[in-house]
Every structure is written in structure tokens, then in C-alpha cells.
Short mmCIF file of C-alpha atoms in Angstrom, two decimals:
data_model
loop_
_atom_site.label_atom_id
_atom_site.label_comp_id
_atom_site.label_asym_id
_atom_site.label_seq_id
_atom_site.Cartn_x
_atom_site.Cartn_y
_atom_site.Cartn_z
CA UNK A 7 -33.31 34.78 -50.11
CA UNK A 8 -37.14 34.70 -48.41
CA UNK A 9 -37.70 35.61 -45.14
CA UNK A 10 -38.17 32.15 -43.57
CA UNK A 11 -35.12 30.97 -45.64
CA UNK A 12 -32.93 33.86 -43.76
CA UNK A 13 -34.64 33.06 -40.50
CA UNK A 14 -33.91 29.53 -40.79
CA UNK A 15 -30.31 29.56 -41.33
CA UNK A 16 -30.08 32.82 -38.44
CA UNK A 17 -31.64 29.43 -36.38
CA UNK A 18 -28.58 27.10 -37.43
CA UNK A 19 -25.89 29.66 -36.76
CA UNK A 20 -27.73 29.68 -33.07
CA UNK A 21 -28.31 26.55 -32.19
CA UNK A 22 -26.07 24.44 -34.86
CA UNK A 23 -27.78 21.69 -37.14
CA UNK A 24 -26.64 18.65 -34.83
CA UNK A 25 -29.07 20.26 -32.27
CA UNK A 26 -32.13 21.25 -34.66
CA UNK A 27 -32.02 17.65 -36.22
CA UNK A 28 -31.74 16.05 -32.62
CA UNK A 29 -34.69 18.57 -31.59
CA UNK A 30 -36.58 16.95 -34.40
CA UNK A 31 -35.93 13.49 -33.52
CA UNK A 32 -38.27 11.70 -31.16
CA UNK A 33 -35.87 10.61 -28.49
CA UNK A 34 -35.51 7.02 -27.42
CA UNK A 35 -37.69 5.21 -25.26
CA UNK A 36 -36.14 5.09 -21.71
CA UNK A 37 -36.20 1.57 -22.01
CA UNK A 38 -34.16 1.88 -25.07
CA UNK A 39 -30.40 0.23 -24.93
CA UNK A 40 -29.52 3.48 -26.32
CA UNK A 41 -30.25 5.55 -23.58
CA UNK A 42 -27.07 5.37 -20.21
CA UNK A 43 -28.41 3.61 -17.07
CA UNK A 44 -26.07 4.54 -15.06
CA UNK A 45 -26.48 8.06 -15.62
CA UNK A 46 -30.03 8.09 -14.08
CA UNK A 47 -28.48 7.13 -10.60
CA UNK A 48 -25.48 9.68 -11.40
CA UNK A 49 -23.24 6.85 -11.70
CA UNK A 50 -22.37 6.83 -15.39
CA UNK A 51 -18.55 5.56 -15.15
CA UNK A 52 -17.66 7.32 -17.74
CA UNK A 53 -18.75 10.54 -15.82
CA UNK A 54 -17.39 9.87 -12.84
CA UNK A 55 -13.57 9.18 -14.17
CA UNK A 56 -13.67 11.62 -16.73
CA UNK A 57 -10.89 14.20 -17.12
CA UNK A 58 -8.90 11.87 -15.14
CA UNK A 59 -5.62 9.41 -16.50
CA UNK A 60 -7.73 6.58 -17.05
CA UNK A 61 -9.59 8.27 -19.74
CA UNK A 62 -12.40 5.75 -20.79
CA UNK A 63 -13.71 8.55 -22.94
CA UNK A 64 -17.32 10.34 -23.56
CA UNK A 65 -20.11 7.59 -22.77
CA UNK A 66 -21.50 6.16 -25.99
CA UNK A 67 -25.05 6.17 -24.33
CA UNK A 68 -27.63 9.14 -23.82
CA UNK A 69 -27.50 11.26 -20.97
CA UNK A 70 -30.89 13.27 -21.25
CA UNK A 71 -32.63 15.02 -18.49
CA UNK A 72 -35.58 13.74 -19.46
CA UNK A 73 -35.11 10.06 -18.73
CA UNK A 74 -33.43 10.92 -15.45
CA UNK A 75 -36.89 12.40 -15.05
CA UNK A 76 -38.84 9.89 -15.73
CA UNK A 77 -37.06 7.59 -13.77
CA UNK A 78 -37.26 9.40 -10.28
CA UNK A 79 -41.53 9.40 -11.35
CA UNK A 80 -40.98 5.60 -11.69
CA UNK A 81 -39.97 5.28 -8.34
CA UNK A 82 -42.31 7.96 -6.87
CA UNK A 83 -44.89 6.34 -8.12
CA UNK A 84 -43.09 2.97 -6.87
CA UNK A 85 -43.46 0.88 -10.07
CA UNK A 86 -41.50 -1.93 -8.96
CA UNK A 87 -41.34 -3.78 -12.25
CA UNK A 88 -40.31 -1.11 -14.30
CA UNK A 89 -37.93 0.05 -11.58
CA UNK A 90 -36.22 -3.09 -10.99
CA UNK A 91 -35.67 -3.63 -15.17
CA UNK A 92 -33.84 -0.62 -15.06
CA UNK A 93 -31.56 -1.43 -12.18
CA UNK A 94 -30.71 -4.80 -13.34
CA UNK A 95 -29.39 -3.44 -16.53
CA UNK A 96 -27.41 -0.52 -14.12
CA UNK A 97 -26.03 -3.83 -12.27
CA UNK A 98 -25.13 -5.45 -15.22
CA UNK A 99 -23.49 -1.99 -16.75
CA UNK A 100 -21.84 -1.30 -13.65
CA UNK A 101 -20.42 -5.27 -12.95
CA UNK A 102 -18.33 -5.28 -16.17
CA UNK A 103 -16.37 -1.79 -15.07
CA UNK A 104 -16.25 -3.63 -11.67
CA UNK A 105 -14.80 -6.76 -13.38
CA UNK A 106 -12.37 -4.86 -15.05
CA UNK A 107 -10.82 -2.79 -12.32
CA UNK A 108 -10.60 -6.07 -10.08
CA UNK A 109 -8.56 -7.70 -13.15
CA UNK A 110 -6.27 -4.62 -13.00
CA UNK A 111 -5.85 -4.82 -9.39
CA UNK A 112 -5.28 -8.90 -9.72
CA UNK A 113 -2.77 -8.65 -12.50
CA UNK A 114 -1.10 -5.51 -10.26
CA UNK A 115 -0.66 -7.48 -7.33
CA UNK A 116 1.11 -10.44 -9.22
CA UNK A 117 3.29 -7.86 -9.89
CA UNK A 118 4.73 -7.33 -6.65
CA UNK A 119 5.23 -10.86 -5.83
CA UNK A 120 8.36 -12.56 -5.52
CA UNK A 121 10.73 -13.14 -8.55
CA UNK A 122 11.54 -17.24 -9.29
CA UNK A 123 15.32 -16.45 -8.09
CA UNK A 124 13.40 -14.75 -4.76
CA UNK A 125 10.98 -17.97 -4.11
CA UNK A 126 14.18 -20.16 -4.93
CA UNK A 127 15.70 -18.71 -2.08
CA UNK A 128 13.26 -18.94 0.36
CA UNK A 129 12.21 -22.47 -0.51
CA UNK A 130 15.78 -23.50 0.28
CA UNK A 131 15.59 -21.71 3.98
CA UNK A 132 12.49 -23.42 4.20
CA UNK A 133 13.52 -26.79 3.24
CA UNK A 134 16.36 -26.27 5.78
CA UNK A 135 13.96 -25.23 8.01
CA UNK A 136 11.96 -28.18 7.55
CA UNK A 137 14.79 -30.77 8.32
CA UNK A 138 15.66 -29.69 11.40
CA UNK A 139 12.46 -30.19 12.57
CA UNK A 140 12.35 -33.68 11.19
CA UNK A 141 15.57 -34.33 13.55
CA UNK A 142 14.04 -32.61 16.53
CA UNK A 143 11.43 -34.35 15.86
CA UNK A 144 13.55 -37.28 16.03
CA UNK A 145 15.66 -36.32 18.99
CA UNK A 146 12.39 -36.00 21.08
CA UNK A 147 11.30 -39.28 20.01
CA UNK A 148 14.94 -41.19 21.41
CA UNK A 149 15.22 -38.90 24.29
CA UNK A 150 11.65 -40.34 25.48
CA UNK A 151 12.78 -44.07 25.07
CA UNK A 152 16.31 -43.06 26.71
CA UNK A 153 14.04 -41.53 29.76
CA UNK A 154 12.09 -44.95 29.60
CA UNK A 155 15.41 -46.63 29.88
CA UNK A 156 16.82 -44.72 32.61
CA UNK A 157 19.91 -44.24 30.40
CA UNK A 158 20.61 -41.14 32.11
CA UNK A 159 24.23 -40.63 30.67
CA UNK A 160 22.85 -40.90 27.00
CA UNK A 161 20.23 -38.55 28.10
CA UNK A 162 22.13 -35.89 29.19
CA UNK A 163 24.04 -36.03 25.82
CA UNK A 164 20.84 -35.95 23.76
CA UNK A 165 19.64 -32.80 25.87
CA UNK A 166 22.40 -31.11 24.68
CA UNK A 167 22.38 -31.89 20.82
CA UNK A 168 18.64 -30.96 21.55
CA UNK A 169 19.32 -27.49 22.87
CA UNK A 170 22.10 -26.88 20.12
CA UNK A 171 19.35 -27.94 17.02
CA UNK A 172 16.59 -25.69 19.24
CA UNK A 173 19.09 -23.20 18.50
CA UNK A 174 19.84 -23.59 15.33
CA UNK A 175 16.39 -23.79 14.25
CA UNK A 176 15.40 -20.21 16.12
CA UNK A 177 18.59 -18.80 13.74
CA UNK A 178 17.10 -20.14 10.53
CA UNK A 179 13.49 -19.07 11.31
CA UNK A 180 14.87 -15.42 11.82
CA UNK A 181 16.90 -15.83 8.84
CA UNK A 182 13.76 -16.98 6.78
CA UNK A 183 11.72 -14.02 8.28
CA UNK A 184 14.56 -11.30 7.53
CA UNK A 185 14.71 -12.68 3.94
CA UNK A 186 11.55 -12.61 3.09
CA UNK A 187 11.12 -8.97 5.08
CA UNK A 188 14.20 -7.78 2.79
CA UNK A 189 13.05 -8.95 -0.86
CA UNK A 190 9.73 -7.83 0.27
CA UNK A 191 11.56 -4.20 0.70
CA UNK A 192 13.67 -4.24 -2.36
CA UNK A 193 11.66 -5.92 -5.19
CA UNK A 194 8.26 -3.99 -3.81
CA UNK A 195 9.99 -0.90 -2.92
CA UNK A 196 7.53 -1.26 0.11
CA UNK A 197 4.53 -0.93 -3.02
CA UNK A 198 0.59 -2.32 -2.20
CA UNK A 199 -2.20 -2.08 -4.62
CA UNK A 200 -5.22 -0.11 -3.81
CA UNK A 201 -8.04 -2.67 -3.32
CA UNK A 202 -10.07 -0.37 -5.03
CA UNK A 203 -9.04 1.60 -7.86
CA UNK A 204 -5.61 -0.48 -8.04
CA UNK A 205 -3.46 2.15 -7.86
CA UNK A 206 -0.08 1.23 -6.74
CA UNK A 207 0.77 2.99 -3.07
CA UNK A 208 3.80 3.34 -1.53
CA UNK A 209 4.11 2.58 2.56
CA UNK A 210 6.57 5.22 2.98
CA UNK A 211 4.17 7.73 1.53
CA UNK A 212 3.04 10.19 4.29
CA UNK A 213 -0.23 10.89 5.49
CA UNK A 214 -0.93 13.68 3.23
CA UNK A 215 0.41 11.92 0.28
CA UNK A 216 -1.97 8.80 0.95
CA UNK A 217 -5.20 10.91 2.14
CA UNK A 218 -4.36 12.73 -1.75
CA UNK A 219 -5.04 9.29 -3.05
CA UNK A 220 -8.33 8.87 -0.92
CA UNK A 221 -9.64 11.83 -1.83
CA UNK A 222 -8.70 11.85 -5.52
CA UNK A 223 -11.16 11.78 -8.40
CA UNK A 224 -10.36 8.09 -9.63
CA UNK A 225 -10.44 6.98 -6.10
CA UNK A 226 -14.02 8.24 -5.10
CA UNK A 227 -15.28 7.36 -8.37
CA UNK A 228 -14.65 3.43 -8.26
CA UNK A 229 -16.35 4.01 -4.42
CA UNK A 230 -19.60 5.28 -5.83
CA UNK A 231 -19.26 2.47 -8.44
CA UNK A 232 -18.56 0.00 -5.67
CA UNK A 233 -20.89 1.10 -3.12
CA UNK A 234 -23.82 1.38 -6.02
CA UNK A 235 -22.92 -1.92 -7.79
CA UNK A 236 -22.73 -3.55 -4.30
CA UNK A 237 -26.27 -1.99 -3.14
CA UNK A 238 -28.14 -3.38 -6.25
CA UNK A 239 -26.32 -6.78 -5.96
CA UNK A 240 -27.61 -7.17 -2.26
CA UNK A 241 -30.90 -5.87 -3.00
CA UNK A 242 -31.55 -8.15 -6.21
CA UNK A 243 -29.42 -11.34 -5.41
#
């Protein structure tokens, strides 16, 4: 074996040939639709959830130095075309994980709403409900002609079955608001969704439990997503 034969495979055991053929590549233009957006912002989803349940995997994109580079010269040197090409394909990147999470949270929180048997029941108390105020209604309506009258006898009557339906309809609006209150409790187990990651909380968590959530990786991720997503639609809109 020569020399430069024994020095280049020394090379491959260092550096591996993946590397030396990628080292003899010319890389992509930063333009290129190979090369991660996101990443020259630091916001590369795929970054900031990784190592975490969701696992969306290694980004199929290229995260060079170089580009990031390039990029921050860009705006140094305030090329506003250039700049604003690149961070209308970071808002279009960054809108379908947006999209996505916001379908998870939508399809989460159709989850904790009623069952039919649940909305069965309270359309009955409700329909109940909803009578006896069509015969107040209706009370009020022959008590005013009885006043007109001066049918004071008749009046004093109707007062009364007034009162008594006033009543009843105080008991069934409680009811309603217990019933709904108590399915609420049971079916939810006291659950909400997260309006940003869509991760299900519980209300009787504690304080520590819940700042956890705040604080955890998946959490502050979809934040940075948010809050950069929601920065470049405001500034390009």
C-alpha cells in the first residue's frame, strides 16, 4: 500500500466517508429548499421538541452553520428582499406545525364534551325549563288584564300560582346548573386542553404539577413556535 493510499484511509477512519464526501460536496445554495429555515431563527420544530414524546424525528432539512451565517449578514446588511423570501418560507414552514397542533387541540377538546345520553339530559331540563317560562310568561300577561279589570279576587289567586311557578322555575334552573356542573366533573374528570401544546390538564393538579407543564420542553417549544410564527404573520400580513 503507497503512502497517500495509507494516509487516505488513516483520513476515513478519522473523519468517516459520509463526512469526506459531504466535505467534497458544494453545499446548497441558502436559497435552496434543501437547506431548514427555521433553523436560521433557532426555531427548527424539529429541534425544539426533540427528545421529547412527540417525537417528530431528525429534521429532513440542513442545519449548517454556514447558512445561519449568511443569514444574520443578510440582515446586517438589511437586504430586505432577500430577507423577507426567507421568512416567508419560515412562515409557511412554521404555519403547517401550527396547523397541526391546533387540529390536535380541536379534536382534544371534542373529547371532553358531553356524551349524546349527557346532552339528552340536559336538553330535557332545558325544555322544562323553557315551558315554565312560556306559562309565566302567560300568567304575567292575564294578571295585567285581571289588574285592568279590577278583578281583585282572581288576582290574588293568580299571584299565588305566580309565586309557586317563580319557584319552581328557580328549582329547575339550579337543577340544570348542578347537572351540567356534575357531568362536567365525572365525564371530564375536571380535564382542559392546553391551548397551546394540547396537552390534557387536570384542575385538581397543584401548582407545582401545572407550573411542570409550563415549564416543560413541549410546552416552551410550541411558545417559541407561536410567538415566532405569530411575529412574521403580523409583520408580513
Amino acid at each position: 500500500m503507497s503512502l497517500a493510499e495509507e494516509q487516505r484511509r488513516q483520513i476515513e477512519q478519522l473523519m468517516g466517508r459520509e463526512q469526506i464526501r459531504h466535505f467534497h460536496q458544494k453545499d446548497p445554495d441558502l436559497l435552496s429548499p434543501k437547506v431548514c429555515k427555521p433553523f436560521l431563527i433557532n426555531i427548527c420544530p424539529h429541534d425544539l421538541l426533540s427528545n421529547t414524546k412527540l417525537n417528530i424525528g431528525k429534521c429532513p432539512n440542513l442545519h449548517l452553520t454556514k447558512h445561519k451565517i449568511e443569514y444574520e449578514s443578510k440582515l446586517k446588511k438589511n437586504d430586505t428582499k432577500f430577507i423577507k423570501q426567507i421568512d416567508l418560507e419560515i412562515l409557511k414552514s412554521l404555519k403547517k406545525f401550527i396547523n397541526e397542533i391546533d387540529h390536535t387541540i380541536y379534536i382534544a377538546e371534542k373529547r371532553l364534551e358531553h356524551t349524546p345520553e349527557e346532552k339528552a339530559k340536559i336538553a330535557n331540563f332545558t325544555k322544562e325549563l323553557d315551558d315554565l317560562d312560556i306559562e309565566i310568561g302567560l300568567m304575567l300577561q292575564e294578571l295585567e288584564y285581571l289588574f285592568k279589570k279590577d278583578q281583585i279576587n282572581k288576582l290574588l289567586q293568580y299571584s299565588i300560582e305566580l309565586n309557586s311557578k317563580l319557584l319552581d322555575r328557580n328549582i329547575k334552573q339550579e337543577q340544570i346548573r348542578k347537572l351540567i356542573e356534575n357531568i362536567g366533573q365525572s365525564s371530564q374528570q375536571k380535564l382542559q386542553v392546553c391551548d397551546v401544546c394540547g396537552a390534557y390538564l387536570s384542575r385538581l393538579d397543584n401548582d407545582r404539577r401545572l407550573a411542570d407543564h409550563f415549564v416543560g420542553k413541549i410546552h416552551l417549544g410550541y411558545v417559541q413556535l407561536r410567538q415566532a410564527y405569530n411575529e412574521l404573520k403580523s409583520k408580513y400580513k
